[in-house]
Amino acid sequence: MKVLGTDLAEVVDLALQHAYLAGVPLLLGLLVSLPLGWLALRRRWLYPPLIAGTGLLYTIPSLALFVLLPGILGTRILDPVNVIVAMTLYTIALLTRTVADGLGSVPDHVRQAATAMGYGRLRRFFGVELPLAVPVVSAGLRVAAVSNVSMVSVAALIGVSQLGLLFTDGFSRGAMGPILVGILACVLLAILFDLLILAGTRALTPWLRAVRG
Amino acid sequence: MIQTIWAWLSEPTNWSGPGGITAQTLEHLRLSFIALVVAALIAVPIGLYVGHTGRGKVVLVNVVSAFRAIPSLGVLLLAALLLLPRLRGELAFELPSLIVLVLLGVPPILAGVYAGIGQVDPAARDAARGMGMTGWQRLWRVEVPIALPLIFSGLRSSMLQIIATATIAAVVGLGGLGRFLIDGQANRAYDEMAGGALLVALLALVVDMLLGLLQRAVVSPGLADDERKVS
């Protein structure tokens, strides 16, 4: 089926690759930022270097990072791994501060109550502190998801296959149809990611629903 | 890799002339600053209005996040296809890029200004009102100074994104540091691409540092945000 001169099956295929390139880094970035954010909060002297250091990652333009990573990682320039690594770095840049802020927002008396109930450090972290930080972390994750989806499309300039190829293809052929379809598909994908994160947050924070009634 | 980049960067002929590094860096800065100023002219008044009156909060938050989902590359190429045949001369190339950069620059500034004004302690507002300040005076003499750190963080993240994205303007034939990335790829010259990439990253860092210094000079010392103050 064709829409605006664009093969729909191809769009779906590109969208799946796009979702993979934007989604996997989101999970990897979250996995790295959790311990980093925790460290930044627990060891005060680590806070400035960790937060400023990860923040610096965000100053590197995506196109520049896509180009520089093959030289650093020894990968080929067209390798999707470059995009995954770059997007993971951006996710870490956005999330480390959010995780630290989220964990920092857990009130002290809650932490003390958990300790008084006999929670060890690890169990207190996973059973009390992390769940309570979920709303703040999820807000950061939503920003990261949307910006990842938009940034991945830039990788089309170096030829990595995803929705961005619709932009470069359409432009080189002087056809507006594929570009419009590509923009729409990107926005829809971003909305889908956002809804998934919202659903996950809801499932992880049943007490918030209880309060709202 | 470091040697090839260094070889390209230390070659004097690469720096001079109309297509040289110096000229392209200045062109990159010129475009980025125009985009930042236009974005600020649009975003600051709206952010101040919403933050001060509290009207239109929901719309603003949704618009900001919706704007972030729009892929810049797509909008740039679409705008170029639409405008290139209709405009003449340099403007035909610059306008599509400027449109995209401004679209990209508005949301972070909006968010910063609005959040900055919104987080002003209600006690400070009440005190200003109690001192007999008019709405306009409260905004300029109390709320804006207190909001400055967040306003600056909005401006800085806007500038970072504009500088990063200005590189893709080279795709539609514009100058700037993106030229080295795009031309380098066309000529299969990795040293040129990597050198250009490094220069953009450095430029972004330097400009952010300068804005940071400006922030330190402008923000009242009592408010200077200590990075260690978390909770």
XYZ file of C-alpha atoms in Angstrom:
444
model
C 0.000 0.000 0.000
C 1.243 3.464 -0.842
C 0.662 6.685 1.070
C 1.908 9.998 -0.393
C 4.136 8.047 -2.748
C 5.685 6.046 0.077
C 5.527 2.275 0.471
C 3.836 1.614 3.805
C 5.509 -1.758 4.354
C 8.870 -0.015 4.021
C 7.802 2.663 6.520
C 6.866 -0.014 9.058
C 10.213 -1.715 8.525
C 12.095 1.564 9.001
C 9.969 2.421 12.056
C 10.893 -0.898 13.695
C 14.597 -0.198 13.135
C 14.039 3.320 14.451
C 12.294 2.010 17.574
C 15.186 -0.398 18.152
C 17.857 2.291 17.737
C 16.022 4.701 20.073
C 14.589 2.170 22.561
C 17.543 -0.087 23.427
C 19.713 2.910 24.453
C 16.901 4.054 26.725
C 17.093 0.811 28.713
C 20.900 0.688 28.652
C 21.102 4.347 29.691
C 18.704 3.759 32.577
C 20.746 0.771 33.760
C 23.933 2.893 33.830
C 22.367 6.031 35.312
C 20.811 4.241 38.304
C 24.141 3.390 39.985
C 25.691 6.689 38.801
C 22.826 8.736 40.211
C 22.926 6.771 43.443
C 26.685 7.340 43.774
C 26.313 11.055 43.067
C 23.787 11.335 45.879
C 25.506 9.109 48.450
C 29.062 10.390 47.973
C 28.747 14.143 48.078
C 32.205 14.797 46.609
C 31.235 12.737 43.555
C 28.132 14.836 42.830
C 29.734 17.762 40.923
C 32.058 15.650 38.728
C 29.386 13.035 37.959
C 26.564 15.467 37.203
C 28.706 17.975 35.313
C 30.634 15.194 33.559
C 27.585 13.351 32.277
C 25.984 16.691 31.409
C 28.977 17.473 29.203
C 28.178 14.410 27.071
C 25.039 16.201 25.944
C 27.070 19.071 24.484
C 28.519 16.813 21.776
C 26.376 17.192 18.630
C 24.802 13.893 17.562
C 26.176 14.010 14.027
C 29.655 14.606 15.449
C 29.299 11.662 17.823
C 28.069 9.334 15.062
C 31.182 10.266 13.082
C 33.707 10.109 15.943
C 32.544 6.842 17.551
C 33.742 4.512 14.757
C 37.250 5.892 15.279
C 37.030 5.352 19.050
C 35.235 1.983 19.063
C 36.933 0.561 15.970
C 33.550 -0.050 14.346
C 32.666 0.717 10.745
C 30.933 4.028 10.109
C 27.659 2.406 8.986
C 27.502 0.094 12.002
C 24.225 0.602 13.983
C 26.284 0.011 17.161
C 27.590 3.587 16.796
C 24.055 4.927 17.000
C 23.202 2.697 19.970
C 26.291 3.843 21.879
C 25.725 7.517 21.035
C 22.073 7.399 22.102
C 23.001 5.543 25.300
C 25.478 8.317 26.140
C 22.794 10.975 25.626
C 20.356 9.007 27.782
C 22.964 8.777 30.569
C 23.591 12.529 30.188
C 19.912 13.268 30.760
C 19.124 10.635 33.375
C 22.010 10.679 35.871
C 20.918 14.019 37.287
C 17.273 12.951 37.310
C 18.052 9.735 39.192
C 20.087 11.659 41.773
C 17.273 14.210 42.163
C 14.641 11.452 42.359
C 16.489 9.510 45.037
C 17.245 12.790 46.833
C 13.527 13.585 46.965
C 12.843 10.553 49.195
C 12.153 12.056 52.649
C 14.633 11.206 55.391
C 11.961 9.974 57.792
C 10.851 7.390 55.221
C 14.411 6.118 54.955
C 14.728 5.987 58.736
C 11.402 4.167 59.073
C 12.586 1.509 56.628
C 15.833 1.111 58.551
C 13.876 0.830 61.816
C 11.768 -1.928 60.251
C 14.996 -3.866 59.725
C 15.540 -3.155 56.024
C 19.171 -3.624 55.000
C 20.818 -1.124 52.654
C 20.169 -3.097 49.460
C 16.609 -4.055 50.324
C 15.849 -0.477 51.388
C 17.174 0.815 48.066
C 15.157 -1.560 45.876
C 12.127 -1.799 48.147
C 11.698 1.810 49.268
C 13.994 4.445 47.751
C 13.885 3.361 44.107
C 10.084 2.885 43.936
C 9.534 6.314 45.524
C 11.902 7.880 42.965
C 9.972 6.372 40.029
C 7.840 9.457 39.202
C 10.880 11.774 38.953
C 12.964 9.225 37.014
C 10.060 8.558 34.669
C 9.731 12.265 33.892
C 13.392 12.289 32.853
C 12.936 9.085 30.869
C 10.088 10.661 28.899
C 12.291 13.584 27.851
C 15.098 11.175 26.913
C 12.724 8.958 24.899
C 11.331 11.817 22.848
C 14.739 13.384 22.203
C 16.231 9.975 21.278
C 13.534 9.362 18.675
C 14.166 12.766 17.119
C 17.977 12.464 17.245
C 18.185 8.976 15.752
C 16.836 10.344 12.471
C 20.034 12.403 12.049
C 21.916 9.106 11.603
C 20.350 8.961 8.124
C 23.013 11.491 7.053
C 25.676 8.821 7.512
C 23.412 6.196 5.944
C 22.173 4.192 8.963
C 18.782 2.693 8.103
C 15.761 4.107 10.037
C 12.924 6.603 9.473
C 15.422 9.407 8.759
C 16.173 7.754 5.409
C 12.719 8.909 4.291
C 13.914 12.496 4.794
C 17.158 12.160 2.807
C 15.499 10.039 0.086
C 12.618 12.456 -0.306
C 14.963 15.448 -0.382
C 17.275 13.977 -3.011
C 14.289 13.127 -5.217
C 12.570 16.472 -4.567
C 9.550 14.589 -3.197
C 7.712 15.991 -0.202
C 5.557 12.888 0.425
C 8.199 10.659 2.044
C 9.427 13.539 4.236
C 5.914 14.207 5.550
C 5.319 10.498 6.163
C 8.687 10.282 7.943
C 7.954 13.255 10.228
C 4.542 11.834 11.084
C 5.987 8.379 11.775
C 8.668 9.905 14.051
C 6.091 11.870 16.035
C 3.837 8.794 16.353
C 6.776 6.695 17.534
C 7.658 9.353 20.133
C 4.046 9.368 21.363
C 4.077 5.554 21.556
C 7.261 5.581 23.644
C 5.735 8.220 25.889
C 2.564 6.181 26.433
C 4.606 3.047 27.206
C 6.638 4.896 29.841
C 3.463 6.391 31.334
C 1.863 2.929 31.519
C 5.003 1.523 33.142
C 5.054 4.351 35.682
C 1.403 3.749 36.526
C 2.011 0.041 37.054
C 5.020 0.758 39.293
C 3.316 3.393 41.474
C -0.030 1.924 42.586
C -0.020 4.135 45.720
C -0.379 7.283 43.601
C -3.650 5.966 42.170
C -4.870 5.066 45.642
C -4.342 8.647 46.800
C -6.149 10.091 43.791
C -9.067 7.802 44.550
C 42.671 8.364 14.760
C 43.995 11.198 16.953
C 46.975 11.573 14.619
C 44.860 11.860 11.471
C 42.581 14.435 13.117
C 45.578 16.365 14.418
C 47.210 16.295 10.989
C 44.050 17.772 9.469
C 43.636 20.363 12.241
C 47.276 21.480 12.171
C 47.386 21.997 8.402
C 47.413 25.822 8.040
C 45.747 25.782 4.601
C 42.685 24.132 6.166
C 42.176 27.186 8.376
C 42.355 30.031 5.856
C 40.214 31.133 2.942
C 36.461 31.437 2.525
C 35.832 27.698 3.103
C 38.429 27.392 5.872
C 37.920 26.443 9.500
C 38.021 30.054 10.751
C 35.387 31.244 8.288
C 33.110 28.250 8.862
C 33.345 28.582 12.645
C 32.303 32.243 12.421
C 29.472 31.324 10.055
C 28.333 28.583 12.472
C 28.355 31.072 15.362
C 26.534 33.740 13.345
C 23.684 31.383 12.393
C 23.437 29.978 15.920
C 23.263 33.401 17.565
C 20.615 34.703 15.180
C 18.547 31.589 15.906
C 19.025 31.932 19.697
C 18.039 35.616 19.694
C 14.901 34.993 17.601
C 13.972 31.974 19.746
C 14.441 34.042 22.926
C 12.349 36.901 21.524
C 9.516 34.420 20.996
C 9.916 32.259 24.105
C 10.825 34.719 26.893
C 7.651 36.883 26.735
C 5.389 33.803 26.537
C 7.249 32.084 29.382
C 7.087 35.227 31.542
C 3.367 35.628 30.884
C 2.507 32.013 31.686
C 4.814 31.910 34.709
C 3.558 35.209 36.135
C -0.173 34.722 35.571
C -0.312 30.932 35.752
C -2.600 30.981 32.712
C -2.133 28.424 29.931
C 0.161 26.142 31.938
C -1.239 22.878 30.558
C -1.112 24.108 26.955
C 2.480 25.278 27.386
C 3.730 22.019 28.904
C 2.101 19.988 26.138
C 3.331 22.272 23.354
C 6.883 22.084 24.710
C 6.937 18.290 24.738
C 5.183 18.012 21.358
C 7.784 20.316 19.785
C 10.567 18.110 21.090
C 9.160 15.130 19.184
C 9.452 16.848 15.787
C 12.561 15.559 13.992
C 14.713 18.561 12.978
C 16.243 16.861 9.962
C 12.793 16.158 8.488
C 11.566 19.718 9.040
C 14.804 21.150 7.619
C 14.590 19.145 4.402
C 10.865 19.806 4.065
C 11.358 23.554 4.546
C 14.234 23.509 2.057
C 12.141 21.735 -0.589
C 9.328 24.236 -0.061
C 11.420 27.420 0.087
C 14.437 26.849 -2.174
C 12.516 27.365 -5.446
C 10.613 30.363 -4.062
C 13.380 32.508 -2.605
C 16.455 34.118 -4.134
C 20.091 34.248 -3.161
C 21.544 33.544 0.269
C 18.163 33.820 2.006
C 16.856 30.750 0.175
C 19.472 28.670 1.980
C 19.380 30.451 5.318
C 15.659 30.708 5.940
C 14.872 26.951 6.087
C 17.775 26.405 8.489
C 16.823 29.360 10.661
C 13.203 28.171 10.855
C 14.346 24.766 12.093
C 16.875 26.180 14.552
C 14.319 28.591 16.021
C 11.707 25.814 16.338
C 14.329 23.780 18.169
C 15.484 26.643 20.364
C 12.069 27.794 21.620
C 11.002 24.846 23.865
C 13.999 24.791 26.263
C 13.808 28.582 26.786
C 10.039 28.432 27.317
C 10.455 25.622 29.834
C 13.279 27.430 31.662
C 11.508 30.794 31.931
C 8.202 29.261 32.930
C 9.718 26.903 35.498
C 11.936 29.677 36.836
C 9.059 32.077 37.457
C 6.847 29.236 38.696
C 9.254 28.143 41.436
C 9.553 31.600 43.016
C 8.689 31.269 46.699
C 5.091 32.491 47.230
C 6.323 34.239 50.392
C 8.631 36.414 48.268
C 5.726 37.279 45.963
C 3.507 38.156 48.917
C 6.249 40.253 50.485
C 6.647 42.191 47.223
C 2.896 42.696 47.074
C 2.890 43.800 50.707
C 5.549 46.387 49.879
C 3.125 47.870 47.397
C 4.791 46.720 44.189
C 2.658 46.624 41.067
C 2.393 43.420 39.014
C 4.996 44.746 36.565
C 7.423 45.654 39.378
C 6.987 42.262 41.054
C 7.793 40.560 37.746
C 10.948 42.550 36.952
C 12.340 43.208 40.420
C 11.471 39.998 42.249
C 10.399 37.141 40.018
C 12.828 37.541 37.107
C 15.959 37.959 39.287
C 14.997 34.884 41.330
C 14.212 32.930 38.149
C 17.499 33.836 36.411
C 19.374 30.576 37.159
C 16.635 28.504 35.518
C 16.182 31.020 32.693
C 19.900 30.694 31.981
C 19.795 26.919 32.061
C 16.999 27.105 29.476
C 19.047 29.464 27.288
C 22.132 27.274 27.606
C 20.399 24.058 26.669
C 18.695 25.877 23.806
C 22.055 27.161 22.546
C 23.617 23.705 22.823
C 20.885 22.161 20.715
C 21.038 24.975 18.170
C 24.822 24.658 17.761
C 24.543 20.873 17.470
C 21.747 21.039 14.931
C 23.286 23.865 12.894
C 25.680 21.167 11.620
C 22.888 19.510 9.640
C 22.189 22.831 7.861
C 25.149 21.919 5.652
C 22.923 19.263 4.042
C 20.907 22.008 2.333
C 24.028 23.806 1.158
C 24.652 26.209 4.031
C 28.033 27.017 5.529
C 29.174 26.328 9.076
C 31.172 23.511 10.630
C 28.728 20.942 9.273
C 30.347 21.500 5.854
C 33.368 19.460 6.939
C 31.147 16.589 8.068
C 29.068 16.545 4.890
C 31.885 17.279 2.410
C 34.207 14.905 4.226
C 31.674 12.128 3.857
C 31.152 12.918 0.161
C 34.914 12.795 -0.436
C 35.408 9.816 1.880
C 37.875 11.954 3.875
C 37.542 10.638 7.424
C 40.142 13.057 8.806
C 38.047 16.005 7.627
C 34.815 14.524 9.048
C 36.339 13.678 12.415
C 38.143 17.025 12.602
C 34.906 18.858 11.873
C 33.055 16.765 14.461
C 35.666 17.581 17.092
C 35.481 21.293 16.255
C 31.675 21.379 16.669
C 31.909 19.626 20.022
C 34.598 22.099 21.150
C 32.594 25.089 19.907
C 29.525 23.870 21.834
C 31.622 23.481 24.989
C 33.273 26.890 24.707
C 30.004 28.733 24.041
C 28.342 26.927 26.978
C 31.249 27.909 29.219
C 30.984 31.559 28.136
C 27.240 31.552 28.848
C 28.039 29.978 32.209
C 30.421 32.842 33.000
C 27.794 35.368 31.916
C 25.299 33.617 34.190
C 27.698 33.864 37.121
C 28.127 37.588 36.464
C 24.417 38.341 36.137
C 22.793 36.151 38.792
C 22.652 37.565 42.292
C 25.311 35.905 44.486
C 22.665 34.947 47.052
C 21.016 32.774 44.431
C 24.090 31.329 42.734
C 23.121 27.704 42.611
C 25.570 25.535 44.488
C 25.753 22.281 42.520
C 25.892 20.328 45.761
C 22.572 21.584 47.073
C 20.421 18.668 46.005
C 17.523 18.099 48.263
